[in-house]
N, CA, C and O atoms as a Maestro MAE file, in Angstrom:
{
 s_m_m2io_version
 :::
 2.0.0
}

f_m_ct {
 s_m_title
 :::
 protein
 m_atom[284] {
  # First column is atom index #
  i_m_mmod_type
  r_m_x_coord
  r_m_y_coord
  r_m_z_coord
  i_m_residue_number
  s_m_chain_name
  s_m_pdb_residue_name
  s_m_pdb_atom_name
  i_m_atomic_number
  :::
  1 25 -8.100 28.329 20.452 1 A "MET " " N  " 7
  2 3 -8.892 26.774 19.756 1 A "MET " " CA " 6
  3 2 -7.364 25.153 20.232 1 A "MET " " C  " 6
  4 15 -6.183 25.045 20.563 1 A "MET " " O  " 8
  5 25 -8.095 24.642 20.046 2 A "THR " " N  " 7
  6 3 -6.771 23.910 20.262 2 A "THR " " CA " 6
  7 2 -6.650 22.630 18.922 2 A "THR " " C  " 6
  8 15 -7.476 21.988 18.274 2 A "THR " " O  " 8
  9 25 -5.848 22.672 18.947 3 A "GLU " " N  " 7
  10 3 -5.548 21.737 17.796 3 A "GLU " " CA " 6
  11 2 -5.029 20.431 18.186 3 A "GLU " " C  " 6
  12 15 -3.941 20.286 18.743 3 A "GLU " " O  " 8
  13 25 -6.165 19.080 17.753 4 A "VAL " " N  " 7
  14 3 -5.837 18.424 18.612 4 A "VAL " " CA " 6
  15 2 -4.946 16.714 16.997 4 A "VAL " " C  " 6
  16 15 -5.610 16.389 16.013 4 A "VAL " " O  " 8
  17 25 -3.727 16.183 17.262 5 A "ILE " " N  " 7
  18 3 -2.839 15.988 16.640 5 A "ILE " " CA " 6
  19 2 -2.727 13.997 16.146 5 A "ILE " " C  " 6
  20 15 -2.018 13.243 16.812 5 A "ILE " " O  " 8
  21 25 -3.095 13.772 15.603 6 A "SER " " N  " 7
  22 3 -3.610 11.747 15.629 6 A "SER " " CA " 6
  23 2 -2.047 11.565 15.233 6 A "SER " " C  " 6
  24 15 -1.430 12.379 14.546 6 A "SER " " O  " 8
  25 25 -1.493 10.351 15.782 7 A "LYS " " N  " 7
  26 3 -0.223 9.783 15.345 7 A "LYS " " CA " 6
  27 2 -1.223 8.435 15.564 7 A "LYS " " C  " 6
  28 15 -1.750 7.875 16.525 7 A "LYS " " O  " 8
  29 25 -1.184 8.303 14.512 8 A "ARG " " N  " 7
  30 3 -2.150 6.331 14.261 8 A "ARG " " CA " 6
  31 2 -0.759 5.762 13.787 8 A "ARG " " C  " 6
  32 15 0.107 6.377 13.166 8 A "ARG " " O  " 8
  33 25 -0.731 4.324 14.258 9 A "THR " " N  " 7
  34 3 -0.208 3.806 13.280 9 A "THR " " CA " 6
  35 2 -0.347 2.453 13.103 9 A "THR " " C  " 6
  36 15 0.344 1.435 13.157 9 A "THR " " O  " 8
  37 25 -1.899 2.914 12.787 10 A "ASP " " N  " 7
  38 3 -2.232 1.683 12.290 10 A "ASP " " CA " 6
  39 2 -2.467 1.342 10.609 10 A "ASP " " C  " 6
  40 15 -2.622 0.271 10.023 10 A "ASP " " O  " 8
  41 25 -2.421 2.676 10.152 11 A "ILE " " N  " 7
  42 3 -2.579 3.602 8.732 11 A "ILE " " CA " 6
  43 2 -1.348 2.423 8.127 11 A "ILE " " C  " 6
  44 15 -0.755 1.706 8.933 11 A "ILE " " O  " 8
  45 25 -1.025 2.329 6.372 12 A "ILE " " N  " 7
  46 3 -0.834 0.502 5.863 12 A "ILE " " CA " 6
  47 2 -0.959 1.965 5.000 12 A "ILE " " C  " 6
  48 15 -1.859 2.781 5.201 12 A "ILE " " O  " 8
  49 25 0.159 2.132 3.971 13 A "LYS " " N  " 7
  50 3 0.269 2.599 2.644 13 A "LYS " " CA " 6
  51 2 -0.213 1.348 1.130 13 A "LYS " " C  " 6
  52 15 0.551 0.397 0.963 13 A "LYS " " O  " 8
  53 25 -0.848 1.420 0.640 14 A "ASP " " N  " 7
  54 3 -0.907 0.811 0.291 14 A "ASP " " CA " 6
  55 2 0.617 0.581 -0.907 14 A "ASP " " C  " 6
  56 15 0.741 1.495 -1.722 14 A "ASP " " O  " 8
  57 25 1.820 -0.721 -0.990 15 A "PRO " " N  " 7
  58 3 2.757 -0.054 -1.877 15 A "PRO " " CA " 6
  59 2 2.880 0.233 -3.553 15 A "PRO " " C  " 6
  60 15 3.853 0.589 -4.217 15 A "PRO " " O  " 8
  61 25 1.419 -0.088 -3.971 16 A "VAL " " N  " 7
  62 3 1.368 0.321 -5.382 16 A "VAL " " CA " 6
  63 2 1.084 1.795 -5.679 16 A "VAL " " C  " 6
  64 15 1.883 2.548 -6.237 16 A "VAL " " O  " 8
  65 25 -0.086 2.113 -5.267 17 A "CYS " " N  " 7
  66 3 -0.411 3.289 -4.807 17 A "CYS " " CA " 6
  67 2 -0.048 4.499 -4.900 17 A "CYS " " C  " 6
  68 15 0.236 5.324 -5.768 17 A "CYS " " O  " 8
  69 25 -0.166 4.360 -3.215 18 A "GLY " " N  " 7
  70 3 0.516 5.106 -1.757 18 A "GLY " " CA " 6
  71 2 -0.652 5.402 -1.117 18 A "GLY " " C  " 6
  72 15 -0.688 6.194 -0.176 18 A "GLY " " O  " 8
  73 25 -1.798 4.724 -1.627 19 A "MET " " N  " 7
  74 3 -3.297 5.251 -1.477 19 A "MET " " CA " 6
  75 2 -3.569 4.310 0.813 19 A "MET " " C  " 6
  76 15 -3.400 3.120 1.080 19 A "MET " " O  " 8
  77 25 -4.038 5.586 1.990 20 A "GLU " " N  " 7
  78 3 -3.878 4.976 2.983 20 A "GLU " " CA " 6
  79 2 -4.520 3.238 2.687 20 A "GLU " " C  " 6
  80 15 -5.306 2.967 1.779 20 A "GLU " " O  " 8
  81 25 -3.962 2.225 3.687 21 A "VAL " " N  " 7
  82 3 -5.389 1.173 3.896 21 A "VAL " " CA " 6
  83 2 -5.644 1.013 5.444 21 A "VAL " " C  " 6
  84 15 -4.842 0.657 6.308 21 A "VAL " " O  " 8
  85 25 -6.897 1.350 5.561 22 A "ASN " " N  " 7
  86 3 -6.971 1.491 7.190 22 A "ASN " " CA " 6
  87 2 -7.815 -0.176 7.379 22 A "ASN " " C  " 6
  88 15 -7.451 -0.973 8.243 22 A "ASN " " O  " 8
  89 25 -8.461 -0.338 6.830 23 A "ASP " " N  " 7
  90 3 -8.876 -1.710 7.568 23 A "ASP " " CA " 6
  91 2 -8.744 -2.911 7.280 23 A "ASP " " C  " 6
  92 15 -9.690 -3.600 6.898 23 A "ASP " " O  " 8
  93 25 -6.925 -3.566 7.492 24 A "LEU " " N  " 7
  94 3 -6.502 -4.666 7.760 24 A "LEU " " CA " 6
  95 2 -7.271 -5.773 7.608 24 A "LEU " " C  " 6
  96 15 -7.174 -6.383 6.542 24 A "LEU " " O  " 8
  97 25 -8.065 -6.190 8.505 25 A "LYS " " N  " 7
  98 3 -8.879 -7.508 8.533 25 A "LYS " " CA " 6
  99 2 -9.805 -6.662 6.923 25 A "LYS " " C  " 6
  100 15 -9.500 -7.361 5.957 25 A "LYS " " O  " 8
  101 25 -10.331 -5.999 6.667 26 A "LYS " " N  " 7
  102 3 -11.433 -6.440 4.977 26 A "LYS " " CA " 6
  103 2 -10.269 -5.976 3.969 26 A "LYS " " C  " 6
  104 15 -10.579 -5.660 2.821 26 A "LYS " " O  " 8
  105 25 -9.022 -5.936 4.368 27 A "SER " " N  " 7
  106 3 -8.115 -5.105 3.384 27 A "SER " " CA " 6
  107 2 -7.377 -6.527 2.428 27 A "SER " " C  " 6
  108 15 -7.099 -7.618 2.926 27 A "SER " " O  " 8
  109 25 -7.176 -6.126 0.948 28 A "LEU " " N  " 7
  110 3 -6.386 -7.206 0.360 28 A "LEU " " CA " 6
  111 2 -5.210 -7.797 0.778 28 A "LEU " " C  " 6
  112 15 -4.800 -7.505 1.902 28 A "LEU " " O  " 8
  113 25 -4.586 -8.574 0.089 29 A "SER " " N  " 7
  114 3 -3.501 -8.928 1.194 29 A "SER " " CA " 6
  115 2 -2.457 -9.849 -0.035 29 A "SER " " C  " 6
  116 15 -2.796 -10.517 -1.012 29 A "SER " " O  " 8
  117 25 -1.170 -9.542 0.501 30 A "ALA " " N  " 7
  118 3 -0.883 -10.810 -0.347 30 A "ALA " " CA " 6
  119 2 1.062 -10.753 0.235 30 A "ALA " " C  " 6
  120 15 1.716 -9.751 0.522 30 A "ALA " " O  " 8
  121 25 1.477 -12.115 0.232 31 A "VAL " " N  " 7
  122 3 2.983 -11.958 1.199 31 A "VAL " " CA " 6
  123 2 4.465 -11.844 -0.302 31 A "VAL " " C  " 6
  124 15 4.387 -11.916 -1.529 31 A "VAL " " O  " 8
  125 25 5.264 -11.707 0.351 32 A "HIS " " N  " 7
  126 3 6.412 -11.196 -0.198 32 A "HIS " " CA " 6
  127 2 7.393 -11.346 0.581 32 A "HIS " " C  " 6
  128 15 7.738 -10.573 1.475 32 A "HIS " " O  " 8
  129 25 8.213 -13.027 0.067 33 A "LYS " " N  " 7
  130 3 9.437 -12.820 1.086 33 A "LYS " " CA " 6
  131 2 9.205 -12.752 2.441 33 A "LYS " " C  " 6
  132 15 10.098 -12.347 3.185 33 A "LYS " " O  " 8
  133 25 7.721 -13.221 3.028 34 A "GLU " " N  " 7
  134 3 7.358 -13.452 4.597 34 A "GLU " " CA " 6
  135 2 6.914 -12.029 5.133 34 A "GLU " " C  " 6
  136 15 6.723 -11.686 6.300 34 A "GLU " " O  " 8
  137 25 6.777 -11.121 3.691 35 A "LYS " " N  " 7
  138 3 6.164 -10.007 4.304 35 A "LYS " " CA " 6
  139 2 4.987 -9.511 3.950 35 A "LYS " " C  " 6
  140 15 4.894 -9.068 2.805 35 A "LYS " " O  " 8
  141 25 3.829 -9.467 4.832 36 A "ASP " " N  " 7
  142 3 2.449 -8.783 4.381 36 A "ASP " " CA " 6
  143 2 2.679 -7.807 4.027 36 A "ASP " " C  " 6
  144 15 3.116 -6.819 4.618 36 A "ASP " " O  " 8
  145 25 2.209 -8.095 2.262 37 A "TYR " " N  " 7
  146 3 1.259 -6.169 1.717 37 A "TYR " " CA " 6
  147 2 -0.506 -6.620 1.605 37 A "TYR " " C  " 6
  148 15 -1.218 -7.608 1.427 37 A "TYR " " O  " 8
  149 25 -0.614 -4.806 1.902 38 A "TYR " " N  " 7
  150 3 -1.978 -4.536 1.918 38 A "TYR " " CA " 6
  151 2 -2.222 -3.829 0.295 38 A "TYR " " C  " 6
  152 15 -1.445 -3.086 -0.306 38 A "TYR " " O  " 8
  153 25 -3.265 -4.226 -0.055 39 A "PHE " " N  " 7
  154 3 -3.756 -2.812 -1.292 39 A "PHE " " CA " 6
  155 2 -4.957 -2.604 -0.904 39 A "PHE " " C  " 6
  156 15 -5.731 -3.007 -0.035 39 A "PHE " " O  " 8
  157 25 -4.919 -1.635 -2.042 40 A "CYS " " N  " 7
  158 3 -7.163 -0.395 -1.747 40 A "CYS " " CA " 6
  159 2 -7.984 -1.692 -2.871 40 A "CYS " " C  " 6
  160 15 -9.091 -2.206 -2.712 40 A "CYS " " O  " 8
  161 25 -7.090 -1.910 -3.858 41 A "SER " " N  " 7
  162 3 -8.028 -2.371 -4.843 41 A "SER " " CA " 6
  163 2 -7.033 -4.187 -4.797 41 A "SER " " C  " 6
  164 15 -6.223 -4.822 -4.123 41 A "SER " " O  " 8
  165 25 -8.112 -4.288 -6.412 42 A "GLU " " N  " 7
  166 3 -8.169 -5.665 -6.394 42 A "GLU " " CA " 6
  167 2 -6.735 -5.391 -7.906 42 A "GLU " " C  " 6
  168 15 -6.005 -6.326 -8.236 42 A "GLU " " O  " 8
  169 25 -6.660 -4.285 -8.431 43 A "TYR " " N  " 7
  170 3 -6.464 -3.851 -9.353 43 A "TYR " " CA " 6
  171 2 -4.580 -3.811 -8.521 43 A "TYR " " C  " 6
  172 15 -3.706 -4.571 -8.940 43 A "TYR " " O  " 8
  173 25 -4.394 -3.081 -7.687 44 A "CYS " " N  " 7
  174 3 -3.364 -2.455 -7.206 44 A "CYS " " CA " 6
  175 2 -2.535 -4.152 -6.802 44 A "CYS " " C  " 6
  176 15 -1.325 -4.150 -7.024 44 A "CYS " " O  " 8
  177 25 -3.033 -5.288 -6.339 45 A "LYS " " N  " 7
  178 3 -2.755 -6.062 -6.033 45 A "LYS " " CA " 6
  179 2 -2.028 -6.997 -7.244 45 A "LYS " " C  " 6
  180 15 -0.975 -7.633 -7.280 45 A "LYS " " O  " 8
  181 25 -2.997 -6.788 -8.110 46 A "LYS " " N  " 7
  182 3 -2.544 -7.443 -8.898 46 A "LYS " " CA " 6
  183 2 -0.906 -6.692 -9.650 46 A "LYS " " C  " 6
  184 15 0.218 -7.187 -9.730 46 A "LYS " " O  " 8
  185 25 -1.315 -5.654 -9.990 47 A "THR " " N  " 7
  186 3 -0.244 -4.928 -10.772 47 A "THR " " CA " 6
  187 2 1.320 -5.155 -9.042 47 A "THR " " C  " 6
  188 15 2.542 -5.058 -9.160 47 A "THR " " O  " 8
  189 25 0.936 -5.294 -8.428 48 A "PHE " " N  " 7
  190 3 2.613 -5.797 -7.057 48 A "PHE " " CA " 6
  191 2 2.508 -7.722 -7.756 48 A "PHE " " C  " 6
  192 15 3.505 -8.147 -8.339 48 A "PHE " " O  " 8
  193 25 1.296 -8.636 -7.598 49 A "LYS " " N  " 7
  194 3 2.035 -9.738 -7.972 49 A "LYS " " CA " 6
  195 2 2.604 -9.755 -8.982 49 A "LYS " " C  " 6
  196 15 3.432 -10.665 -8.987 49 A "LYS " " O  " 8
  197 25 2.578 -9.033 -10.132 50 A "ASN " " N  " 7
  198 3 2.883 -9.168 -11.176 50 A "ASN " " CA " 6
  199 2 4.924 -8.762 -11.649 50 A "ASN " " C  " 6
  200 15 5.862 -9.145 -12.349 50 A "ASN " " O  " 8
  201 25 4.427 -7.527 -10.401 51 A "ASP " " N  " 7
  202 3 6.740 -7.617 -10.358 51 A "ASP " " CA " 6
  203 2 6.552 -7.392 -8.957 51 A "ASP " " C  " 6
  204 15 6.860 -6.201 -8.988 51 A "ASP " " O  " 8
  205 25 6.344 -7.559 -8.007 52 A "PRO " " N  " 7
  206 3 6.452 -7.179 -6.817 52 A "PRO " " CA " 6
  207 2 7.797 -6.575 -6.768 52 A "PRO " " C  " 6
  208 15 7.745 -5.354 -6.624 52 A "PRO " " O  " 8
  209 25 9.266 -7.183 -6.862 53 A "GLU " " N  " 7
  210 3 10.245 -5.969 -6.668 53 A "GLU " " CA " 6
  211 2 9.922 -4.738 -6.520 53 A "GLU " " C  " 6
  212 15 10.132 -4.012 -5.549 53 A "GLU " " O  " 8
  213 25 9.132 -4.382 -8.013 54 A "SER " " N  " 7
  214 3 9.568 -2.577 -7.717 54 A "SER " " CA " 6
  215 2 8.617 -2.391 -6.327 54 A "SER " " C  " 6
  216 15 9.099 -1.325 -5.943 54 A "SER " " O  " 8
  217 25 7.829 -2.646 -5.559 55 A "TYR " " N  " 7
  218 3 6.567 -2.317 -4.836 55 A "TYR " " CA " 6
  219 2 7.522 -2.557 -3.549 55 A "TYR " " C  " 6
  220 15 7.028 -1.927 -2.614 55 A "TYR " " O  " 8
  221 25 9.026 -3.413 -3.035 56 A "THR " " N  " 7
  222 3 9.765 -3.856 -2.213 56 A "THR " " CA " 6
  223 2 10.244 -2.885 -1.601 56 A "THR " " C  " 6
  224 15 10.611 -2.051 -2.429 56 A "THR " " O  " 8
  225 25 10.582 -2.300 0.233 57 A "PRO " " N  " 7
  226 3 11.646 -1.900 0.063 57 A "PRO " " CA " 6
  227 2 12.737 -2.467 -0.533 57 A "PRO " " C  " 6
  228 15 13.719 -1.743 -0.368 57 A "PRO " " O  " 8
  229 25 12.889 -3.084 -0.922 58 A "ALA " " N  " 7
  230 3 15.070 -3.138 -1.243 58 A "ALA " " CA " 6
  231 2 15.502 -2.062 -2.669 58 A "ALA " " C  " 6
  232 15 16.635 -1.765 -3.049 58 A "ALA " " O  " 8
  233 25 13.418 -1.398 -3.583 59 A "THR " " N  " 7
  234 3 14.130 -0.307 -4.710 59 A "THR " " CA " 6
  235 2 14.051 -0.118 -4.248 59 A "THR " " C  " 6
  236 15 15.212 -0.067 -3.840 59 A "THR " " O  " 8
  237 25 12.751 0.674 -2.555 60 A "ALA " " N  " 7
  238 3 12.527 1.737 -1.849 60 A "ALA " " CA " 6
  239 2 11.951 2.726 -3.120 60 A "ALA " " C  " 6
  240 15 12.718 3.641 -3.418 60 A "ALA " " O  " 8
  241 25 11.144 2.669 -3.614 61 A "GLN " " N  " 7
  242 3 10.446 3.315 -5.460 61 A "GLN " " CA " 6
  243 2 9.096 3.657 -5.199 61 A "GLN " " C  " 6
  244 15 8.494 2.826 -5.878 61 A "GLN " " O  " 8
  245 25 7.801 4.728 -4.346 62 A "GLN " " N  " 7
  246 3 7.150 4.725 -4.776 62 A "GLN " " CA " 6
  247 2 6.230 5.258 -6.352 62 A "GLN " " C  " 6
  248 15 6.720 6.295 -6.798 62 A "GLN " " O  " 8
  249 25 5.610 4.976 -6.789 63 A "HIS " " N  " 7
  250 3 5.510 5.069 -8.702 63 A "HIS " " CA " 6
  251 2 4.732 5.894 -8.364 63 A "HIS " " C  " 6
  252 15 3.950 5.831 -7.416 63 A "HIS " " O  " 8
  253 25 4.970 7.256 -9.573 64 A "ASP " " N  " 7
  254 3 4.525 8.424 -9.304 64 A "ASP " " CA " 6
  255 2 3.434 8.116 -10.155 64 A "ASP " " C  " 6
  256 15 3.085 9.275 -10.378 64 A "ASP " " O  " 8
  257 25 2.354 7.177 -11.020 65 A "ASP " " N  " 7
  258 3 1.573 7.281 -11.904 65 A "ASP " " CA " 6
  259 2 0.468 6.167 -11.427 65 A "ASP " " C  " 6
  260 15 -0.235 5.347 -12.017 65 A "ASP " " O  " 8
  261 25 0.665 6.546 -10.083 66 A "GLY " " N  " 7
  262 3 -0.317 6.110 -8.821 66 A "GLY " " CA " 6
  263 2 -0.852 4.489 -9.412 66 A "GLY " " C  " 6
  264 15 -2.051 4.212 -9.395 66 A "GLY " " O  " 8
  265 25 0.055 3.627 -9.854 67 A "GLY " " N  " 7
  266 3 -0.102 2.658 -10.692 67 A "GLY " " CA " 6
  267 2 -0.927 2.486 -11.207 67 A "GLY " " C  " 6
  268 15 -1.681 1.617 -10.768 67 A "GLY " " O  " 8
  269 25 -1.253 3.129 -12.320 68 A "GLY " " N  " 7
  270 3 -1.969 2.944 -13.139 68 A "GLY " " CA " 6
  271 2 -3.973 3.730 -13.313 68 A "GLY " " C  " 6
  272 15 -4.782 3.820 -14.236 68 A "GLY " " O  " 8
  273 25 -3.960 3.972 -12.389 69 A "HIS " " N  " 7
  274 3 -5.008 3.946 -11.922 69 A "HIS " " CA " 6
  275 2 -5.288 5.490 -10.839 69 A "HIS " " C  " 6
  276 15 -4.430 6.106 -10.206 69 A "HIS " " O  " 8
  277 25 -6.401 5.703 -10.910 70 A "LYS " " N  " 7
  278 3 -6.704 7.063 -10.203 70 A "LYS " " CA " 6
  279 2 -7.392 6.884 -8.697 70 A "LYS " " C  " 6
  280 15 -8.125 5.911 -8.875 70 A "LYS " " O  " 8
  281 25 -7.584 7.380 -7.033 71 A "HIS " " N  " 7
  282 3 -8.554 7.397 -6.728 71 A "HIS " " CA " 6
  283 2 -9.979 8.238 -6.719 71 A "HIS " " C  " 6
  284 15 -10.967 7.774 -6.149 71 A "HIS " " O  " 8
  :::
 }
 m_bond[283] {
  # First column is bond index #
  i_m_from
  i_m_to
  i_m_order
  :::
  1 1 2 1
  2 2 3 1
  3 3 4 2
  4 3 5 1
  5 5 6 1
  6 6 7 1
  7 7 8 2
  8 7 9 1
  9 9 10 1
  10 10 11 1
  11 11 12 2
  12 11 13 1
  13 13 14 1
  14 14 15 1
  15 15 16 2
  16 15 17 1
  17 17 18 1
  18 18 19 1
  19 19 20 2
  20 19 21 1
  21 21 22 1
  22 22 23 1
  23 23 24 2
  24 23 25 1
  25 25 26 1
  26 26 27 1
  27 27 28 2
  28 27 29 1
  29 29 30 1
  30 30 31 1
  31 31 32 2
  32 31 33 1
  33 33 34 1
  34 34 35 1
  35 35 36 2
  36 35 37 1
  37 37 38 1
  38 38 39 1
  39 39 40 2
  40 39 41 1
  41 41 42 1
  42 42 43 1
  43 43 44 2
  44 43 45 1
  45 45 46 1
  46 46 47 1
  47 47 48 2
  48 47 49 1
  49 49 50 1
  50 50 51 1
  51 51 52 2
  52 51 53 1
  53 53 54 1
  54 54 55 1
  55 55 56 2
  56 55 57 1
  57 57 58 1
  58 58 59 1
  59 59 60 2
  60 59 61 1
  61 61 62 1
  62 62 63 1
  63 63 64 2
  64 63 65 1
  65 65 66 1
  66 66 67 1
  67 67 68 2
  68 67 69 1
  69 69 70 1
  70 70 71 1
  71 71 72 2
  72 71 73 1
  73 73 74 1
  74 74 75 1
  75 75 76 2
  76 75 77 1
  77 77 78 1
  78 78 79 1
  79 79 80 2
  80 79 81 1
  81 81 82 1
  82 82 83 1
  83 83 84 2
  84 83 85 1
  85 85 86 1
  86 86 87 1
  87 87 88 2
  88 87 89 1
  89 89 90 1
  90 90 91 1
  91 91 92 2
  92 91 93 1
  93 93 94 1
  94 94 95 1
  95 95 96 2
  96 95 97 1
  97 97 98 1
  98 98 99 1
  99 99 100 2
  100 99 101 1
  101 101 102 1
  102 102 103 1
  103 103 104 2
  104 103 105 1
  105 105 106 1
  106 106 107 1
  107 107 108 2
  108 107 109 1
  109 109 110 1
  110 110 111 1
  111 111 112 2
  112 111 113 1
  113 113 114 1
  114 114 115 1
  115 115 116 2
  116 115 117 1
  117 117 118 1
  118 118 119 1
  119 119 120 2
  120 119 121 1
  121 121 122 1
  122 122 123 1
  123 123 124 2
  124 123 125 1
  125 125 126 1
  126 126 127 1
  127 127 128 2
  128 127 129 1
  129 129 130 1
  130 130 131 1
  131 131 132 2
  132 131 133 1
  133 133 134 1
  134 134 135 1
  135 135 136 2
  136 135 137 1
  137 137 138 1
  138 138 139 1
  139 139 140 2
  140 139 141 1
  141 141 142 1
  142 142 143 1
  143 143 144 2
  144 143 145 1
  145 145 146 1
  146 146 147 1
  147 147 148 2
  148 147 149 1
  149 149 150 1
  150 150 151 1
  151 151 152 2
  152 151 153 1
  153 153 154 1
  154 154 155 1
  155 155 156 2
  156 155 157 1
  157 157 158 1
  158 158 159 1
  159 159 160 2
  160 159 161 1
  161 161 162 1
  162 162 163 1
  163 163 164 2
  164 163 165 1
  165 165 166 1
  166 166 167 1
  167 167 168 2
  168 167 169 1
  169 169 170 1
  170 170 171 1
  171 171 172 2
  172 171 173 1
  173 173 174 1
  174 174 175 1
  175 175 176 2
  176 175 177 1
  177 177 178 1
  178 178 179 1
  179 179 180 2
  180 179 181 1
  181 181 182 1
  182 182 183 1
  183 183 184 2
  184 183 185 1
  185 185 186 1
  186 186 187 1
  187 187 188 2
  188 187 189 1
  189 189 190 1
  190 190 191 1
  191 191 192 2
  192 191 193 1
  193 193 194 1
  194 194 195 1
  195 195 196 2
  196 195 197 1
  197 197 198 1
  198 198 199 1
  199 199 200 2
  200 199 201 1
  201 201 202 1
  202 202 203 1
  203 203 204 2
  204 203 205 1
  205 205 206 1
  206 206 207 1
  207 207 208 2
  208 207 209 1
  209 209 210 1
  210 210 211 1
  211 211 212 2
  212 211 213 1
  213 213 214 1
  214 214 215 1
  215 215 216 2
  216 215 217 1
  217 217 218 1
  218 218 219 1
  219 219 220 2
  220 219 221 1
  221 221 222 1
  222 222 223 1
  223 223 224 2
  224 223 225 1
  225 225 226 1
  226 226 227 1
  227 227 228 2
  228 227 229 1
  229 229 230 1
  230 230 231 1
  231 231 232 2
  232 231 233 1
  233 233 234 1
  234 234 235 1
  235 235 236 2
  236 235 237 1
  237 237 238 1
  238 238 239 1
  239 239 240 2
  240 239 241 1
  241 241 242 1
  242 242 243 1
  243 243 244 2
  244 243 245 1
  245 245 246 1
  246 246 247 1
  247 247 248 2
  248 247 249 1
  249 249 250 1
  250 250 251 1
  251 251 252 2
  252 251 253 1
  253 253 254 1
  254 254 255 1
  255 255 256 2
  256 255 257 1
  257 257 258 1
  258 258 259 1
  259 259 260 2
  260 259 261 1
  261 261 262 1
  262 262 263 1
  263 263 264 2
  264 263 265 1
  265 265 266 1
  266 266 267 1
  267 267 268 2
  268 267 269 1
  269 269 270 1
  270 270 271 1
  271 271 272 2
  272 271 273 1
  273 273 274 1
  274 274 275 1
  275 275 276 2
  276 275 277 1
  277 277 278 1
  278 278 279 1
  279 279 280 2
  280 279 281 1
  281 281 282 1
  282 282 283 1
  283 283 284 2
  :::
 }
}
């Protein structure tokens, strides 16, 4: 049996909950410090906009609580 390994580069993770965001054209987004961020839900987008510094690479931390919601 042959194992197929796919290395997709078009998958982005929601910075709030860590969920994969696949369809960037249809995804919710926000710009912070000239960088685009994509979200799985309006809740994650609002959470990010309320405190973007907590979710940007400068802090380099993924929140373990899933942004307060479950998928």
